[in-house]
Tab-separated table of C-alpha atoms and ligand atoms in Angstrom:
chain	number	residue	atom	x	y	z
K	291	UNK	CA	86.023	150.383	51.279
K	292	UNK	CA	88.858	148.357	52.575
K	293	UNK	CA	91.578	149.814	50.592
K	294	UNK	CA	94.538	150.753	52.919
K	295	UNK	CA	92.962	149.116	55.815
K	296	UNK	CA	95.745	148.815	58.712
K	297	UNK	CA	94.182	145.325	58.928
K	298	UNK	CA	96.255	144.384	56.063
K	299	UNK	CA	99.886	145.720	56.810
K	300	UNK	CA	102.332	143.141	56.149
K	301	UNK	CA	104.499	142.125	59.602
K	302	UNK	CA	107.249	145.009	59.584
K	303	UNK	CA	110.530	145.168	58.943
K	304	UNK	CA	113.419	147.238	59.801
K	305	UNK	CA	117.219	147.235	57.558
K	306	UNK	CA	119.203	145.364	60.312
K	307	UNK	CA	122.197	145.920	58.570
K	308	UNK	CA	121.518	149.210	58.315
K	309	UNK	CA	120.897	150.155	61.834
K	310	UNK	CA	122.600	147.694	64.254
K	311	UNK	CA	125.721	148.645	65.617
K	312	UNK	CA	127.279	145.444	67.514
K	313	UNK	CA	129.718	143.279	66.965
K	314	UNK	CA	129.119	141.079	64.100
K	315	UNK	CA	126.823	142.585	62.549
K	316	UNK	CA	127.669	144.348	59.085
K	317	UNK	CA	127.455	147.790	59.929
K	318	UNK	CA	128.631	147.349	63.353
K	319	UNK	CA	131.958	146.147	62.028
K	320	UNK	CA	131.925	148.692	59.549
K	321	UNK	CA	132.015	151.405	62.230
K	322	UNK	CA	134.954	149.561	64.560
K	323	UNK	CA	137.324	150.269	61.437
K	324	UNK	CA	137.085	154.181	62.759
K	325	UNK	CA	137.674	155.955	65.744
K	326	UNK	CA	134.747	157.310	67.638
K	327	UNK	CA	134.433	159.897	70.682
K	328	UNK	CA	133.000	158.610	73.491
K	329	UNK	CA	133.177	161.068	76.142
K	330	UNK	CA	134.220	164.309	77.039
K	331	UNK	CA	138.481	164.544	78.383
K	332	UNK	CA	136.972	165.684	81.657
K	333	UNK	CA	135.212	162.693	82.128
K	334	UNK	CA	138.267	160.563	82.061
K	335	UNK	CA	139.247	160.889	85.519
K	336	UNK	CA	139.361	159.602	89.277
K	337	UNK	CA	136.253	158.488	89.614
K	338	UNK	CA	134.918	155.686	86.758
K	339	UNK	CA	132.583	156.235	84.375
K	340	UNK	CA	130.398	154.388	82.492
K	341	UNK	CA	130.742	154.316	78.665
K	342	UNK	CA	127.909	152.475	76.473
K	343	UNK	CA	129.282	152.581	72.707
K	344	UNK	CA	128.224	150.334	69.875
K	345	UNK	CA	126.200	148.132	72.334
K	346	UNK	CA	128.909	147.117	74.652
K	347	UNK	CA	129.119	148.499	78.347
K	348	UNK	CA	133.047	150.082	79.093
K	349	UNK	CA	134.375	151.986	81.892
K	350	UNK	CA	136.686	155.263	81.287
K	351	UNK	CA	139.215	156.310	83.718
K	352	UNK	CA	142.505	158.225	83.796
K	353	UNK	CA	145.302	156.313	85.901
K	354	UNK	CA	147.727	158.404	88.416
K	355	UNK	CA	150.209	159.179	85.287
K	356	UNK	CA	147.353	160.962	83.397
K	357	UNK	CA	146.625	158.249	80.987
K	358	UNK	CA	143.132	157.834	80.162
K	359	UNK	CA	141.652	153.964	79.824
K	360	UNK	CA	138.632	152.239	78.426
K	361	UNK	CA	138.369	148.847	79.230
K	362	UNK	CA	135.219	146.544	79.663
K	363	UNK	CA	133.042	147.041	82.432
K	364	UNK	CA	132.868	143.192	83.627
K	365	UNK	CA	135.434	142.210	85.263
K	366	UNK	CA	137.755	139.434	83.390
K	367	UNK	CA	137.702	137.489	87.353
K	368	UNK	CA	134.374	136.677	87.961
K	369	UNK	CA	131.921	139.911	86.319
K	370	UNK	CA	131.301	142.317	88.816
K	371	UNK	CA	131.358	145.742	87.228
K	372	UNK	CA	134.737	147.919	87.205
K	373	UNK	CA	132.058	150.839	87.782
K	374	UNK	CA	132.383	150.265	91.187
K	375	UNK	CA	136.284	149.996	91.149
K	376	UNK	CA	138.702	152.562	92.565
K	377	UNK	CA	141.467	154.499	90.466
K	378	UNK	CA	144.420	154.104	91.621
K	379	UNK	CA	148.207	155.742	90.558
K	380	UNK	CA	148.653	152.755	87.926
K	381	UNK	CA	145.299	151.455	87.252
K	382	UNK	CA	141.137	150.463	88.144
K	383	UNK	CA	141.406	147.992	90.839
K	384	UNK	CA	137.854	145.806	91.288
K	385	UNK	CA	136.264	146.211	94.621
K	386	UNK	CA	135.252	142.563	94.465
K	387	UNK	CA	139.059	140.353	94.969
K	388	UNK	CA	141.047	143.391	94.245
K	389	UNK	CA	142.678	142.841	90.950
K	390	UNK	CA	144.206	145.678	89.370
K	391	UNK	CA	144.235	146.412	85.914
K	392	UNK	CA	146.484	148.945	83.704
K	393	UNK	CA	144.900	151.451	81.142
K	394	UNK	CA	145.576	148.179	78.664
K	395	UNK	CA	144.268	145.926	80.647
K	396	UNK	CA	147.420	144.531	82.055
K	397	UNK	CA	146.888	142.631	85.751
K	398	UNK	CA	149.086	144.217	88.000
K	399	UNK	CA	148.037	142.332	91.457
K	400	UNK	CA	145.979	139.806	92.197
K	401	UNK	CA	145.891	140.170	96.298
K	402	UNK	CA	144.056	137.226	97.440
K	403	UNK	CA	146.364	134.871	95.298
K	404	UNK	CA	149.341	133.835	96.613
K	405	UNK	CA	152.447	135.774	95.844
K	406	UNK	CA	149.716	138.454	94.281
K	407	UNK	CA	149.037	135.917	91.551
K	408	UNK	CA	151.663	134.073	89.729
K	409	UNK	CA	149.573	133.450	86.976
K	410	UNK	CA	148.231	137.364	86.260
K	411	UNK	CA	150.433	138.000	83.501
K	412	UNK	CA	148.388	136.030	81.543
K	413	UNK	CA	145.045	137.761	81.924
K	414	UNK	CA	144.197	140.918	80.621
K	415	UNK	CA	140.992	142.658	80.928
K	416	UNK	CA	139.681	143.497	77.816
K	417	UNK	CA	140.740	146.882	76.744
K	418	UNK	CA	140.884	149.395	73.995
K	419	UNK	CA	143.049	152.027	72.731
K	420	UNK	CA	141.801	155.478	73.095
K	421	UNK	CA	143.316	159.039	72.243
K	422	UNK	CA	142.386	162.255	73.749
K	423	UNK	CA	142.159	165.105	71.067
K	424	UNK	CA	139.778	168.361	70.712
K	425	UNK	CA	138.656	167.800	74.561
K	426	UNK	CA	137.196	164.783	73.862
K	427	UNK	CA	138.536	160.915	74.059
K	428	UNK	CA	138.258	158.993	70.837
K	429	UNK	CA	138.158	155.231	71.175
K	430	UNK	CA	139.277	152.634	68.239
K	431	UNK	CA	136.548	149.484	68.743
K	432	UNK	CA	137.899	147.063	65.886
K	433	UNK	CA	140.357	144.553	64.847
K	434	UNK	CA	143.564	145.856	66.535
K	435	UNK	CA	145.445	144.266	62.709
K	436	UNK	CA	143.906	146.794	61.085
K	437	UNK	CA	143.832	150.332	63.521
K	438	UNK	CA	143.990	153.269	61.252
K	439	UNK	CA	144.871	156.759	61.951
K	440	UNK	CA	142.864	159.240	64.193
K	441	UNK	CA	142.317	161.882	61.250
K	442	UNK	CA	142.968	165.524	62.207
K	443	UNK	CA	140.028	167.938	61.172
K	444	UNK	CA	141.054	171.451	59.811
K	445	UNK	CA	137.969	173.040	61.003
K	446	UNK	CA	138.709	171.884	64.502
K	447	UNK	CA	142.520	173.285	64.220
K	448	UNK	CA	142.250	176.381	62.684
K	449	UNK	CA	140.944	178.563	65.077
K	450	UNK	CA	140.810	182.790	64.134
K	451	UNK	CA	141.724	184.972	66.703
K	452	UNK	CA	139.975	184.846	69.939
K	453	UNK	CA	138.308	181.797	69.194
K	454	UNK	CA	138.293	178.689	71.380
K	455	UNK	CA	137.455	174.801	71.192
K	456	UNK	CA	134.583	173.689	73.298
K	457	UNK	CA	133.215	170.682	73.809
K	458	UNK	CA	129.088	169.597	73.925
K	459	UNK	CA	127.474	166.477	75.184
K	460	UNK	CA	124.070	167.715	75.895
K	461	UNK	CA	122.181	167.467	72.819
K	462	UNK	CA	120.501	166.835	69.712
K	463	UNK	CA	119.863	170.488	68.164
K	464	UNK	CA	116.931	171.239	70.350
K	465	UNK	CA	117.546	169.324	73.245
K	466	UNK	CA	119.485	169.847	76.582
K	467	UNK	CA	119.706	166.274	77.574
K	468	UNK	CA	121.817	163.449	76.607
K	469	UNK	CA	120.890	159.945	75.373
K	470	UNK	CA	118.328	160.147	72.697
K	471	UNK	CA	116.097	157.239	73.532
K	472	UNK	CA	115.977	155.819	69.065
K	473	UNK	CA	117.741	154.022	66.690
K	474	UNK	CA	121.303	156.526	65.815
K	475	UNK	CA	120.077	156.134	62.217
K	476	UNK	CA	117.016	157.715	62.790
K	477	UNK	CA	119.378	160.729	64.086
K	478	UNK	CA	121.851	160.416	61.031
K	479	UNK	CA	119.535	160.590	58.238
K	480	UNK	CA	118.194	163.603	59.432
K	481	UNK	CA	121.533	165.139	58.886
K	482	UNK	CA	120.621	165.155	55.257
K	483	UNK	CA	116.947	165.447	54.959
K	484	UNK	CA	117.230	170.061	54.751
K	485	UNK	CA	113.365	169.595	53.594
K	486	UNK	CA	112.047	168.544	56.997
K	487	UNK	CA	113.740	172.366	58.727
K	488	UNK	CA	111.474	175.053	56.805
K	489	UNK	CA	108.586	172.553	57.869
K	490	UNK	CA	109.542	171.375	61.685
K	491	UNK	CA	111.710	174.484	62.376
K	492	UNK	CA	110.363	176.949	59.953
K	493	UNK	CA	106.599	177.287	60.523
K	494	UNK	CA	104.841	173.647	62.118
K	495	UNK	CA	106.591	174.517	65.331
K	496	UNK	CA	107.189	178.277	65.013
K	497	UNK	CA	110.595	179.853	63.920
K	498	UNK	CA	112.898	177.550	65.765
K	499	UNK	CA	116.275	178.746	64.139
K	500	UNK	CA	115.620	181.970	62.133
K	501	UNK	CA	113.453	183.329	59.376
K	502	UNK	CA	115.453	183.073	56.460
K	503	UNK	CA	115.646	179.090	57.542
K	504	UNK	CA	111.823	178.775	57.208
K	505	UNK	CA	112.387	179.272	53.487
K	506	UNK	CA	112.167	176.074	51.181
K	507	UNK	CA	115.666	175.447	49.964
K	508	UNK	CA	116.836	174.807	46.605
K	509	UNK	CA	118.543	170.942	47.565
K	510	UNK	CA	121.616	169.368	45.728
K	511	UNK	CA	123.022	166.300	46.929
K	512	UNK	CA	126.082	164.763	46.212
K	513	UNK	CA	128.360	161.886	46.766
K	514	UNK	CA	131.798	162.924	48.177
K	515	UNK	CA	134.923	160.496	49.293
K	516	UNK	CA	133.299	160.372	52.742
K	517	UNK	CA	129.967	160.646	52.618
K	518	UNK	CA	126.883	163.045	51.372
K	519	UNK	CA	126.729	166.528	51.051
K	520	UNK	CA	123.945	168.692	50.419
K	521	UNK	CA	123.661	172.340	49.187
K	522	UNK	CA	121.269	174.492	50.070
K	523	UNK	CA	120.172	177.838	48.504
K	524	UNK	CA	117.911	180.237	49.800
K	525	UNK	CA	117.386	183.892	47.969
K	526	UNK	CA	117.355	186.234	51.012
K	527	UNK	CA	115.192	189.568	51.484
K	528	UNK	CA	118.064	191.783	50.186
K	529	UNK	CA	118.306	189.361	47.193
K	530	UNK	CA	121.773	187.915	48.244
K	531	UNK	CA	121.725	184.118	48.129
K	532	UNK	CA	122.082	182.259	50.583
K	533	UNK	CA	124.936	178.704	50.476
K	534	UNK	CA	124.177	176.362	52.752
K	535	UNK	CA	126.239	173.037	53.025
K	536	UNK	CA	125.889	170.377	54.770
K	537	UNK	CA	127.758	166.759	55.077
K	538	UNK	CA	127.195	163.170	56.491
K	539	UNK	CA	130.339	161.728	56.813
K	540	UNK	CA	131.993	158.385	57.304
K	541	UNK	CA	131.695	156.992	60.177
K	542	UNK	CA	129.287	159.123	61.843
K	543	UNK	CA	129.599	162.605	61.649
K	544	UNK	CA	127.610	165.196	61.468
K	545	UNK	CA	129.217	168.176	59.814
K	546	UNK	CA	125.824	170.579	60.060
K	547	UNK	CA	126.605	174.618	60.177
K	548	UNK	CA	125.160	176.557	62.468
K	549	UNK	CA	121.329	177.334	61.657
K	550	UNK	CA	121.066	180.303	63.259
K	551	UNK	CA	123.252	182.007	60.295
K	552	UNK	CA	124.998	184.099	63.255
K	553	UNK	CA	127.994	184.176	61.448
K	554	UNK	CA	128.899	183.289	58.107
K	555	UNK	CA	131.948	180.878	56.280
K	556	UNK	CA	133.134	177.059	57.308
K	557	UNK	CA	131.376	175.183	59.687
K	558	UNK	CA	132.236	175.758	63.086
K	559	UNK	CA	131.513	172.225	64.528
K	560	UNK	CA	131.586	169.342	64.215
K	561	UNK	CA	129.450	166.588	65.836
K	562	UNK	CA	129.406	162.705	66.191
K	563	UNK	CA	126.731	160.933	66.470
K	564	UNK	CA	127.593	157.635	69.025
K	565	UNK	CA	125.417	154.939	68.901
K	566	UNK	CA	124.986	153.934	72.791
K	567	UNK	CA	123.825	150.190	71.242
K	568	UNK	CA	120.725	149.974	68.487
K	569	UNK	CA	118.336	152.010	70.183
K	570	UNK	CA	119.974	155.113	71.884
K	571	UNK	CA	122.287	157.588	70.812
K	572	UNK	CA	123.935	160.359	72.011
K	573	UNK	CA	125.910	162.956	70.011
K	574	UNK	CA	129.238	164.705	70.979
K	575	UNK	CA	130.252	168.425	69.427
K	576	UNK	CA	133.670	169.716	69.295
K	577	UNK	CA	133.445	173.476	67.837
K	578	UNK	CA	135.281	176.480	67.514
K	579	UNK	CA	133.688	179.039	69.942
K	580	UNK	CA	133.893	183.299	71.559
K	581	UNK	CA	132.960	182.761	74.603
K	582	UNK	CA	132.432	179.591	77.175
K	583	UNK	CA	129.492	177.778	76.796
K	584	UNK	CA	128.583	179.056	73.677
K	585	UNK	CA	127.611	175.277	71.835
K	586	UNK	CA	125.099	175.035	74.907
K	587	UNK	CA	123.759	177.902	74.521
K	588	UNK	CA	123.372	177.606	70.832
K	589	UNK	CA	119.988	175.563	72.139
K	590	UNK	CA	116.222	176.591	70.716
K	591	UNK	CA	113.874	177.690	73.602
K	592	UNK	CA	110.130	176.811	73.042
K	593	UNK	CA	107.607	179.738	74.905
K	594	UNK	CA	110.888	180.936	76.625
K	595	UNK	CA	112.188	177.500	77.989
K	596	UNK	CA	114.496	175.190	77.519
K	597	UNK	CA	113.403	171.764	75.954
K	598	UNK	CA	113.681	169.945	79.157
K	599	UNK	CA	110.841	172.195	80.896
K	600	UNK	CA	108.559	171.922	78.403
K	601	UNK	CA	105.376	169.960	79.345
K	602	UNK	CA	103.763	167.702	77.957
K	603	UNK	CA	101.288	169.783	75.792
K	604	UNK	CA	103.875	171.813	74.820
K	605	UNK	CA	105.766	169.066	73.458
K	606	UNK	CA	102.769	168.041	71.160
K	607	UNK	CA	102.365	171.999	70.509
K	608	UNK	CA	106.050	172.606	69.518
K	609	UNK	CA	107.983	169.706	68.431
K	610	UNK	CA	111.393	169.602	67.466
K	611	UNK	CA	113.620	167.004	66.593
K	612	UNK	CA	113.591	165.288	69.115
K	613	UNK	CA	109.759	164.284	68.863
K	614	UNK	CA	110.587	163.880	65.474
K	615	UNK	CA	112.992	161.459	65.499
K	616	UNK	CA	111.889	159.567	68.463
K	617	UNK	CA	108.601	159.676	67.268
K	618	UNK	CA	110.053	157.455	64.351
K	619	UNK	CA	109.712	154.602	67.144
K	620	UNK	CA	112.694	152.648	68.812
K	621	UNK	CA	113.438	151.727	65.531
K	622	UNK	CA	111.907	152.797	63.050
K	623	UNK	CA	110.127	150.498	60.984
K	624	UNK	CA	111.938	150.525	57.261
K	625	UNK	CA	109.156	148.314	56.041
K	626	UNK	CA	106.518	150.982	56.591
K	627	UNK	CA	108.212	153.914	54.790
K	628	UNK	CA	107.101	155.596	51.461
K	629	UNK	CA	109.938	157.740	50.231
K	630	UNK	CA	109.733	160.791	48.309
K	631	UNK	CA	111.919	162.698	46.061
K	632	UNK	CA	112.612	164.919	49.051
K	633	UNK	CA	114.271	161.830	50.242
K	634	UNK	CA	116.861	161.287	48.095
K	635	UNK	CA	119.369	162.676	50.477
K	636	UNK	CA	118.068	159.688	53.196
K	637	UNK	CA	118.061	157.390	49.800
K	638	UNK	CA	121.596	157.978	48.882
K	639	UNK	CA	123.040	158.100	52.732
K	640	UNK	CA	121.684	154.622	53.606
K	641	UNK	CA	123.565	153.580	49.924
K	642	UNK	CA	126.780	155.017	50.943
K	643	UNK	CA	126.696	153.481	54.365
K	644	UNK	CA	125.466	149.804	53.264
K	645	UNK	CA	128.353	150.430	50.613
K	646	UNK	CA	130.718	150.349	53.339
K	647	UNK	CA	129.590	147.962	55.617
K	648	UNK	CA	129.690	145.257	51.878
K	649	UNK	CA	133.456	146.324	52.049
K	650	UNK	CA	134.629	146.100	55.468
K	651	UNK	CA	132.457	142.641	54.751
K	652	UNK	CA	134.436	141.729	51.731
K	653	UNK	CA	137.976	142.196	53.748
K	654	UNK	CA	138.303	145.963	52.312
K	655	UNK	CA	138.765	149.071	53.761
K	656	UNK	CA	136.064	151.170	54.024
K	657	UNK	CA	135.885	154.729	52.577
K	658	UNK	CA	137.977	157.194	54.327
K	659	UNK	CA	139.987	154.734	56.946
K	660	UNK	CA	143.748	156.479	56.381
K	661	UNK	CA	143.136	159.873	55.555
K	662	UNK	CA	145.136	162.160	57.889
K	663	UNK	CA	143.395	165.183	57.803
K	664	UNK	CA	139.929	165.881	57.040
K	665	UNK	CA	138.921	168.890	55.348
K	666	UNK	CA	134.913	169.869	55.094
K	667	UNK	CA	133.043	171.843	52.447
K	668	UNK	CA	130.033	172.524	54.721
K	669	UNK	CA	129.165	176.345	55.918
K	670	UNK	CA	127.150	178.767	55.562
K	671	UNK	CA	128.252	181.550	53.132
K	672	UNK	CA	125.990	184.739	50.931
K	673	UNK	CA	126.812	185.967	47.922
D	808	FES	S1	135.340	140.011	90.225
D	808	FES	FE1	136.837	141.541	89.906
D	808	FES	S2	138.487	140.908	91.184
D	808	FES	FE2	137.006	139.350	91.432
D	809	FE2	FE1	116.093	169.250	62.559
């Protein structure tokens, strides 16, 4: 009578070097040896804006020459935040004493010291290097000994006639807001878990994408150099088949084709997932689109509206993902889990990762760190 009582659960426990992304920590480190978005180009501008990445608090702004900066949001004086700083034609200046700072950091003047501080050459604010590519501006967190390449991404370059990049901050799939309130793994693994969409999207929650999604897929997964990849197939009503790939990749991208099957052939974009600090995320889409806000518009509606206006009931009615994931808890509790076969995607993305992170840990490079130009299998194709 007392078998599985809740009584008896063990204290849980969640794979911290899994999941946390700060500095120190093993699979924080492992994700400074990349470069990550972490904001849109347009956001880099007069006014300064507040970046939370990997669990420390920046500020982006773009300096009179057009150069964009990410330093620290404390100020290297005495802490107030650069938030409330004003951009000036060669740098943030700190509304507290003043001190300027270049897009490196660099103090320029120092006006309450005499002479505008003798000393200020010899204190920087801390800084990092950022690049501005696809509309959005990648940052490079790590060791500054060991700052790799920003790879190019065919997908993202190739662009067919009348197509256009866009960029997309708003959401996870479903969404239409920005910071997802859960662990970034929680987010990730989904990337390769196909079972959960005929279930969630396919027929708990209604048809969410389209019908030939709420079929059951026939899943591979493999290991590639940079990650997982999954293939799914799906017979259609006409008896073509259906090719459906999908890929995880290193450090955290989400290479997932469009599930609305609008179009067919490589995946049109590409999305990072950027871990605000261990428990909130947000994820950034570059993509090849027709027609201006296309990638926003890509969004499911639930009863006719967006996610954002659903109520309450409606939320327990028609979940998506982002009831799913969140529902996993802040982080979710690894302890607790029972995996499946259907898991093996989760199973062998968690291996790759932790693989990495032991690397990076051993004084290697991890997987991918170099490559140039990144070329991805995933789409959606019939034959
Ligand atoms: S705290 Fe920033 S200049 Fe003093
Ligand atoms: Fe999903």
């Amino acid at each position: 009578m007392t078998e599985g009582s809740a009584y008896h659960l063990p204290p849980p426990r969640v794979l911290d070097d899994l999941v946390r992304v700060g500095r120190g920590t093993p699979m924080g480190e492992m994700l400074r040896r990349y470069w990550h978005p972490v904001a849109k180009a347009e956001d880099a501008g007069s006014v300064p804006r507040r970046v939370r990445a990997l669990g420390e608090d920046l500020i982006l702004f773009r300096d009179g020459a057009g150069r964009p900066g990410l330093v620290h949001a404390r100020c290297c004086h005495r802490g107030t935040t650069l938030h409330y700083g004003r951009v000036e034609e060669r740098g943030i200046r700190c509304c507290y004493h003043g001190w300027l700072f270049d897009v490196e950091g660099h103090c320029l003047e120092q006006p309450a010291e005499p002479e505008g501080g003798r000393q200020r050459h010899r204190i920087r604010q801390p800084w990092y290097p950022v690049e501005e590519r696809y509309g959005l501006i990648f940052a490079y967190m790590g060791p500054p000994e060991r700052r790799t390449v920003l790879p190019r991404i065919r997908q993202l370059e190739e662009l067919a006639e009348g197509e256009f990049l866009e960029v997309d901050d708003t959401g996870l799939g479903s969404g239409g807001f920005g910071t997802v309130p859960c662990n970034w793994m929680q987010h990730f693994e989904n990337v390769m878990d196909p079972y959960h969409v005929p279930i969630l999207h396919g027929s708990f929650s209604g048809a969410q994408f389209v019908a030939e999604m709420a079929k059951m897929p026939e899943v591979t997964f493999e290991t590639t150099p940079r990650g997982i990849q999954s293939t799914q197939l799906r017979t259609l009503a006409d008896g073509r088949v259906l090719r459906r790939i999908t890929e995880a990749a290193v450090p955290t991208l989400r290479v997932v084709p469009s599930p609305r099957l609008g179009t067919f052939g490589p995946v049109e974009a590409i999305g990072w997932v950027l871990p605000h600090d261990d428990v909130s995320f947000s994820i950034l889409v570059a993509g090849r689109v027709h027609e201006a806000g296309e990638l926003g518009r890509q969004r499911s509606r639930y009863n006719g509206k967006m996610w954002t206006e659903l109520t309450e009931a409606e939320h327990q009615r028609l979940p998506g993902d982002w009831e799913a994931q969140v529902g996993q808890g802040a982080i979710t509790l690894h302890s607790e889990e029972h995996l499946a076969s259907s898991d093996r995607g989760i199973a062998m993305l968690r291996r790759f990762w932790k693989r990495q992170a032991d690397a990076v840990a051993r004084g290697e490079d991890p997987a991918g760190v170099g490559v140039a130009v990144l070329d991805f299998a995933a789409g959606n194709w019939v034959n």
